[in-house]
mmCIF file of C-alpha atoms in Angstrom:
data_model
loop_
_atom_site.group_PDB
_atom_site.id
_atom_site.type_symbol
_atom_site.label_atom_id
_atom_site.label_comp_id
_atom_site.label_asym_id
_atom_site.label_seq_id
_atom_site.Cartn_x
_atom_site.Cartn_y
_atom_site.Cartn_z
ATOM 1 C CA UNK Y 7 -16.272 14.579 -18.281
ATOM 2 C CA UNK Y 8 -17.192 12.186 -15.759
ATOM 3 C CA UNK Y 9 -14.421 9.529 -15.147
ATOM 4 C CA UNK Y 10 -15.754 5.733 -15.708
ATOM 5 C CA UNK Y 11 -13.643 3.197 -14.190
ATOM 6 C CA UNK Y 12 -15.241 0.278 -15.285
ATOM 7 C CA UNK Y 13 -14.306 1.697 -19.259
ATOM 8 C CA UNK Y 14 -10.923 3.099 -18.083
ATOM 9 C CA UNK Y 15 -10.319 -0.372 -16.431
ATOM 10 C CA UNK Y 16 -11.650 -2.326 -20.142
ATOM 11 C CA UNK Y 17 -10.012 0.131 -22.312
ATOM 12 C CA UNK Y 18 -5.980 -0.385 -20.577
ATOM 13 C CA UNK Y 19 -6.799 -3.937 -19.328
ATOM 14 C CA UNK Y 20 -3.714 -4.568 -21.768
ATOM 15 C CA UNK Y 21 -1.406 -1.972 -20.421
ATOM 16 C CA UNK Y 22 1.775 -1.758 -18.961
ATOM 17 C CA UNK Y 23 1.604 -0.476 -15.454
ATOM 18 C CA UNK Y 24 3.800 2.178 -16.218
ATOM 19 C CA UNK Y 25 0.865 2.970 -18.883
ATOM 20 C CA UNK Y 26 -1.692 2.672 -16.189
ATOM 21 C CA UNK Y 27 -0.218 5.254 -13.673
ATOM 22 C CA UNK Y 28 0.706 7.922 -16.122
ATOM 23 C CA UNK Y 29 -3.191 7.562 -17.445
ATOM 24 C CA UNK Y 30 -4.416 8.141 -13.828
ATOM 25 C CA UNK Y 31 -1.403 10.978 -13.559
ATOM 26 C CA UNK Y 32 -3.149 12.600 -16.690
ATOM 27 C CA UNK Y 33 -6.855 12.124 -15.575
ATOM 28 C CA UNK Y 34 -6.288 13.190 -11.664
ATOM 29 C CA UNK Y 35 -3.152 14.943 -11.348
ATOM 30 C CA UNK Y 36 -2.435 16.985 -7.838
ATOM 31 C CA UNK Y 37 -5.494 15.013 -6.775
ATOM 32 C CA UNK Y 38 -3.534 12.259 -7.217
ATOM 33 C CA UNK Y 39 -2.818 10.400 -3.397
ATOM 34 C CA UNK Y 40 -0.262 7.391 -3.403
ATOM 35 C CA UNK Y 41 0.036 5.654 -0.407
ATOM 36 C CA UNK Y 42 2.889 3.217 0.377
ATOM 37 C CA UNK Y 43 4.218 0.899 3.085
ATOM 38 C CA UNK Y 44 7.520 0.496 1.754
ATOM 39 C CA UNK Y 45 7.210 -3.380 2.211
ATOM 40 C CA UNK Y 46 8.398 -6.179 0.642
ATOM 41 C CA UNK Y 47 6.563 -5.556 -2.699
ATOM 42 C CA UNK Y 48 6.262 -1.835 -3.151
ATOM 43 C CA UNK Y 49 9.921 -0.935 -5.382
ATOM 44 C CA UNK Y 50 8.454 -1.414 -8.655
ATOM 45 C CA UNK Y 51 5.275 1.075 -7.551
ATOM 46 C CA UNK Y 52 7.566 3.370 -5.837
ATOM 47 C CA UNK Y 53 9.705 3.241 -9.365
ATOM 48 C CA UNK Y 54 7.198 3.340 -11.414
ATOM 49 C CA UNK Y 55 6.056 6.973 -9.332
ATOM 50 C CA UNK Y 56 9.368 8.009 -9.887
ATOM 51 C CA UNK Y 57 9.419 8.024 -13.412
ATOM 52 C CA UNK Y 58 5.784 8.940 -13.763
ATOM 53 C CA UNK Y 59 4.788 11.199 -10.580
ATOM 54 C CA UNK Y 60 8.004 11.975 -9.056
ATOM 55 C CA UNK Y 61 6.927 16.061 -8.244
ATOM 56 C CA UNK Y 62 3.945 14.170 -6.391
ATOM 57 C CA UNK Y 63 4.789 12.883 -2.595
ATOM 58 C CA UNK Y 64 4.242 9.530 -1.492
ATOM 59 C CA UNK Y 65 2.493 9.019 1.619
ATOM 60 C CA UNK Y 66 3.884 6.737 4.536
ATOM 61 C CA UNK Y 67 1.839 5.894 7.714
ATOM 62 C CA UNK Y 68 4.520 5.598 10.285
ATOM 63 C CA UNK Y 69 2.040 3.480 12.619
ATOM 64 C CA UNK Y 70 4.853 3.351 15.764
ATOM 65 C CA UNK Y 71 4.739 -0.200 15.390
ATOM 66 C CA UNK Y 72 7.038 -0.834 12.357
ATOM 67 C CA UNK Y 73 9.914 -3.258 11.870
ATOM 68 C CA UNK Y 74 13.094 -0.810 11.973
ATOM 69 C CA UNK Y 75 14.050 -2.490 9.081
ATOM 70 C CA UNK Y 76 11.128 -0.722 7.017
ATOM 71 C CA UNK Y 77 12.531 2.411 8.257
ATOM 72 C CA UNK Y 78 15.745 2.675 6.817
ATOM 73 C CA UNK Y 79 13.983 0.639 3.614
ATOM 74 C CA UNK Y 80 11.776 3.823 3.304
ATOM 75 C CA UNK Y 81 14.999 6.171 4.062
ATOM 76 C CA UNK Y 82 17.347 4.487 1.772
ATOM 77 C CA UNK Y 83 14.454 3.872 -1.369
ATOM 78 C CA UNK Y 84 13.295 7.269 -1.274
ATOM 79 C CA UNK Y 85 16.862 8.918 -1.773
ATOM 80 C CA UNK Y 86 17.961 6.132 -3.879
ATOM 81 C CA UNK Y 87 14.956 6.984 -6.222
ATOM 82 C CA UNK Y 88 14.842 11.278 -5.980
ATOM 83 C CA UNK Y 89 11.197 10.613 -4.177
ATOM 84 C CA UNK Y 90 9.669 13.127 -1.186
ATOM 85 C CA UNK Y 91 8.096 11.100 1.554
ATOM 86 C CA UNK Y 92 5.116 12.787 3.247
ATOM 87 C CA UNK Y 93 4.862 10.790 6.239
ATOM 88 C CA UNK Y 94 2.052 10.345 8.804
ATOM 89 C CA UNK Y 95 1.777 9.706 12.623
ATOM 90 C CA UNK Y 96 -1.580 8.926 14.531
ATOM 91 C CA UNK Y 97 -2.342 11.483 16.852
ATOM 92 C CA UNK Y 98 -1.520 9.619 20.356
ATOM 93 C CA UNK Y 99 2.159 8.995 20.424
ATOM 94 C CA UNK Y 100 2.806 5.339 20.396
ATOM 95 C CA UNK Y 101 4.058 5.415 24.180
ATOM 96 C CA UNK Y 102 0.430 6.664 25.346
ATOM 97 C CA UNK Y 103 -1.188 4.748 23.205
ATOM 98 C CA UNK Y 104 0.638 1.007 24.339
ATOM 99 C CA UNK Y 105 0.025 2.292 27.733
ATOM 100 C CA UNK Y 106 -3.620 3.640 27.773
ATOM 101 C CA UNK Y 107 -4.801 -0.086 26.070
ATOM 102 C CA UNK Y 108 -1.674 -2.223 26.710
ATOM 103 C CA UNK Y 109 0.808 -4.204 25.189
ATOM 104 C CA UNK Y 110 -1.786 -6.718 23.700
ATOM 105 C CA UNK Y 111 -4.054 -4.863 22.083
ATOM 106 C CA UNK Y 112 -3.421 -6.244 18.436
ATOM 107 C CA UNK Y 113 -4.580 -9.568 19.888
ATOM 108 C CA UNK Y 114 -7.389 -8.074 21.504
ATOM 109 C CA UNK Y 115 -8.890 -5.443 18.992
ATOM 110 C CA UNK Y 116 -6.486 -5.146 16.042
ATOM 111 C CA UNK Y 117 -9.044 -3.508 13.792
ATOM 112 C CA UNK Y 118 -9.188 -1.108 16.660
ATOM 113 C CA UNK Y 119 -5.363 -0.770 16.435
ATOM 114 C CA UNK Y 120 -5.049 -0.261 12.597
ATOM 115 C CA UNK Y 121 -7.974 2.102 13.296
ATOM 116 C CA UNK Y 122 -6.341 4.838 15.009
ATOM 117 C CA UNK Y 123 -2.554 4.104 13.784
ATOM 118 C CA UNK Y 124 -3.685 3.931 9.929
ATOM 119 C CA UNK Y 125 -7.175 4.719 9.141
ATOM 120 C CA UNK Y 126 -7.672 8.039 11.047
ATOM 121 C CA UNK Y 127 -4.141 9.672 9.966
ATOM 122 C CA UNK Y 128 -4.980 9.172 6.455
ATOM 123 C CA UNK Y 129 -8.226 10.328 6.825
ATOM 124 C CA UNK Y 130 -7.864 13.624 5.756
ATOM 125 C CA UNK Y 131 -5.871 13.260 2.466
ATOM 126 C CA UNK Y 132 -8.045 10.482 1.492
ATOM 127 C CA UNK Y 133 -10.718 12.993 1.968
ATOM 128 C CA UNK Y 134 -9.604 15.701 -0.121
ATOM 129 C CA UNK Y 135 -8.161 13.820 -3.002
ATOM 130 C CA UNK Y 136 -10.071 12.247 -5.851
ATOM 131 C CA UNK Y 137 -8.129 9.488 -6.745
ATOM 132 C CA UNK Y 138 -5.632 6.813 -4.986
ATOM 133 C CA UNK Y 139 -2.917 4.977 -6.146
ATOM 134 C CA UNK Y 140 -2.177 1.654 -4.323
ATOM 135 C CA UNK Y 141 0.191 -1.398 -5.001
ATOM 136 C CA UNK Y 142 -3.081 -3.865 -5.009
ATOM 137 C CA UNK Y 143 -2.804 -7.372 -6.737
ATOM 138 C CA UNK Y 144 -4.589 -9.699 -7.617
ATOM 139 C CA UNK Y 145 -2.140 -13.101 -6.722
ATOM 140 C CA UNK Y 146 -2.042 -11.814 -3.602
ATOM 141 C CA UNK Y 147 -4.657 -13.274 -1.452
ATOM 142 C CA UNK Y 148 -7.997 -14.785 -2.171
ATOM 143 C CA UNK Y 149 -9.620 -11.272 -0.828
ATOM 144 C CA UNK Y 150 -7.935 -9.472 -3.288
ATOM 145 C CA UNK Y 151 -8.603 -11.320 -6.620
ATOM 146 C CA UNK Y 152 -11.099 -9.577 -7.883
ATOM 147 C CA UNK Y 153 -8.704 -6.025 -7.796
ATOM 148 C CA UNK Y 154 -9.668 -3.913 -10.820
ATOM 149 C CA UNK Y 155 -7.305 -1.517 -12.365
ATOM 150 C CA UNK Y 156 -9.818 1.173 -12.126
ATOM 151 C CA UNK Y 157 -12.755 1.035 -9.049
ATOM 152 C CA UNK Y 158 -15.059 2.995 -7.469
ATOM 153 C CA UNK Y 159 -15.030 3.868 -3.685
ATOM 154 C CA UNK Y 160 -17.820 6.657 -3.177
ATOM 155 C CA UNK Y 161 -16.520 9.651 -4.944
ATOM 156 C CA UNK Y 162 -13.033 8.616 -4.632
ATOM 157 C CA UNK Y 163 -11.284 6.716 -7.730
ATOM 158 C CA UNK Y 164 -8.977 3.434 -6.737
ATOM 159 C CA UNK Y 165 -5.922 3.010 -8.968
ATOM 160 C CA UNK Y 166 -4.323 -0.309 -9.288
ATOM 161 C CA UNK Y 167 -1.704 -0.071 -11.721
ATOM 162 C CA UNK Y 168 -0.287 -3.563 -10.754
ATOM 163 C CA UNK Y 169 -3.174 -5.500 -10.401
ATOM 164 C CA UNK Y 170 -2.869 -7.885 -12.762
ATOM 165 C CA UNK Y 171 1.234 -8.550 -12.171
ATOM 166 C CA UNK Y 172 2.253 -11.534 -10.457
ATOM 167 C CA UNK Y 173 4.748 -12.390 -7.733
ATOM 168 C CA UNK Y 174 7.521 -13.939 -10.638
ATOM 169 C CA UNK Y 175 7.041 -10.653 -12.127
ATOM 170 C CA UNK Y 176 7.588 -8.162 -9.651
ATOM 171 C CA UNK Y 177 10.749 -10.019 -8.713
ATOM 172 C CA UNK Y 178 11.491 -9.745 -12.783
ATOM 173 C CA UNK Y 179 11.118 -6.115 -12.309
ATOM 174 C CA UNK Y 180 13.380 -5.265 -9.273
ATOM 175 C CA UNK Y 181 16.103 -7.493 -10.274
ATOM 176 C CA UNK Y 182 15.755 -5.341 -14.339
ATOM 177 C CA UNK Y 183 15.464 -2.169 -12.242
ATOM 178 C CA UNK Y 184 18.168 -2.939 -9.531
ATOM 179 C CA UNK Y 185 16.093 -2.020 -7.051
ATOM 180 C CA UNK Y 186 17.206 -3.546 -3.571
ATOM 181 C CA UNK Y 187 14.663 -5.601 -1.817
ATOM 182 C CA UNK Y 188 13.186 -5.195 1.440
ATOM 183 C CA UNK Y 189 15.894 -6.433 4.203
ATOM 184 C CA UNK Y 190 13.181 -9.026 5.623
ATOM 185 C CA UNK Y 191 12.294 -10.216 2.037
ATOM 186 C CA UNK Y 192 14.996 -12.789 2.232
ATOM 187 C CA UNK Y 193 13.434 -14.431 5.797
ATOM 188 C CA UNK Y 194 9.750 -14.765 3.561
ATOM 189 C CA UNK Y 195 8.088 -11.991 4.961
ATOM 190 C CA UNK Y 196 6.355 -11.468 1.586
ATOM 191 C CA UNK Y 197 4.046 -8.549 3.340
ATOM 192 C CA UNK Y 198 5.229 -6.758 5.952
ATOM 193 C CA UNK Y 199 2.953 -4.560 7.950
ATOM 194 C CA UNK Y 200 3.506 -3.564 12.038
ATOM 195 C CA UNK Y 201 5.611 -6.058 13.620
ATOM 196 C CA UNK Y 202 3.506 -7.416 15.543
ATOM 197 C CA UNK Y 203 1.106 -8.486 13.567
ATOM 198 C CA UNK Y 204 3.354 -9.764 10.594
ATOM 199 C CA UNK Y 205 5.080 -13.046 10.403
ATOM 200 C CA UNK Y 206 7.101 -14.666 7.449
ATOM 201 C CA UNK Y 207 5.069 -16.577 4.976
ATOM 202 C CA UNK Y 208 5.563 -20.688 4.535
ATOM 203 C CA UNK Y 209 5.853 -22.367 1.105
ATOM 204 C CA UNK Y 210 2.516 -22.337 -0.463
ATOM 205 C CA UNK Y 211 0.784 -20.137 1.596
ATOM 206 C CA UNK Y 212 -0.651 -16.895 0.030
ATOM 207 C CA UNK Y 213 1.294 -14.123 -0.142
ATOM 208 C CA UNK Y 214 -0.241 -12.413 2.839
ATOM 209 C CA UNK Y 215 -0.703 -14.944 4.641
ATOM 210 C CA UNK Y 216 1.794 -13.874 7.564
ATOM 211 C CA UNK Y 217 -0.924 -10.552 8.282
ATOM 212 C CA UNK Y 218 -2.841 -11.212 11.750
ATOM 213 C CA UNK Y 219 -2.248 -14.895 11.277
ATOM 214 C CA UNK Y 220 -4.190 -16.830 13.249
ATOM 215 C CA UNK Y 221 -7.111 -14.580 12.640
ATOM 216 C CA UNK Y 222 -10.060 -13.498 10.370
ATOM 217 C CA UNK Y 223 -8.861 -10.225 9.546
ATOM 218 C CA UNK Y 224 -7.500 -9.733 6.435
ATOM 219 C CA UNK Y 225 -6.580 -6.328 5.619
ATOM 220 C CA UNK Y 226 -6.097 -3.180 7.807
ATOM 221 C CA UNK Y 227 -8.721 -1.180 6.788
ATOM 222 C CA UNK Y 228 -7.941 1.407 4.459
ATOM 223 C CA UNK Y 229 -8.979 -0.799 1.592
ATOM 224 C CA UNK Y 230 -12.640 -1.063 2.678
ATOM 225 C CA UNK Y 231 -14.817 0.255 0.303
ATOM 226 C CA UNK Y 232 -17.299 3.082 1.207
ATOM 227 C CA UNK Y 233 -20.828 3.310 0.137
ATOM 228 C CA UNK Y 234 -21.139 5.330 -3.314
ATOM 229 C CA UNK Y 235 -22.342 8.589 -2.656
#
């Protein structure tokens, strides 16, 4: 049978996210790809796959251009929670690449930049799988309020088990869960993508609001939607 996600999405719009994931779990299973960027908000996803997915790896996109501090987040999460950590590098070492199109070239032509550091690593598992679990929600940004558990993206199925949680409640859920927060939480980086092109967010200011400040780019790229087949 033919997965709908516009039913799936109607029928567990009530669900816990726990609920959500082990439904997509069920439906997709070793098709199943879960990316995350160990940031700021991603313990109660990565917890959540613990319990629900744990013989399933999680994917990290080791860009080159990281805070350290996400590093030994990802290190110390994934042993603290039993998870395997599948993690990708672009295919020009980060050395070459700073040095073939310089030290600016997130100001220049970030979309370039997330292109061949994020995009084209992740190409091929996003390829081959027929489902993807993100950490997507919607009081996140403006761009992102529309986030449906459940969405199409060609022949590939998006999973947002957290879409409809809230800042106030993924802090509820780390601090029930014990699960340490990101070490630049504290200074209000609220999303934390490569360091140079993440700053810490003011009061009021949307939760992503410290991603390519400053500019009209919004996300990296590997939440564009494709065409449906």
């Amino acid at each position: 049978m033919t997965f709908d996600p516009v039913a799936a999405s109607a029928r567990l719009r009530d669900a816990t996210p726990r609920a959500i994931l082990s439904h997509a779990v069920e439906q997709f299973g070793q098709g199943l790809l879960f990316t995350s960027s160990f940031g700021a908000q991603s313990g109660v996803l990565l917890h959540l796959w613990s319990e629900v997915a744990r013989p399933l790896p999680v994917v990290f996109l080791d860009t080159g251009f990281l805070f350290p501090e996400t590093l030994a987040y990802r290190d110390a999460l994934a042993s603290r929670l039993g998870l395997t950590v599948k993690t990708l590098v672009p295919d020009i070492p980060n050395a070459d690449f700073v040095a073939r199109y310089g030290t600016d070239i997130q100001e220049r032509d970030a979309d370039f930049c997330c292109g061949v550091n994020k995009v084209a690593p992740l190409a091929p598992l996003r390829d081959a799988a027929t489902a993807w679990v993100s950490g997507l929600r919607r009081d996140q940004s403006q761009t992102r309020a529309a986030t449906e558990l459940f969405e199409a993206d060609g022949r590939l199925v998006r999973v947002h088990p957290l879409a409809a949680m809230t800042r106030a409640d993924v802090a509820a859920y780390l601090a029930k869960h014990a699960i340490p927060e990101h070490p630049l939480a504290a200074r209000r980086y609220l999303s934390i993508g490569c360091a140079p092109c993440t700053r810490a967010v003011g009061e009021g200011e949307d939760e992503r609001a410290g991603r390519w400040a400053g500019s009209s780019k919004t996300e990296c790229g590997l939440h564009g939607r494709r065409a449906t087949a």
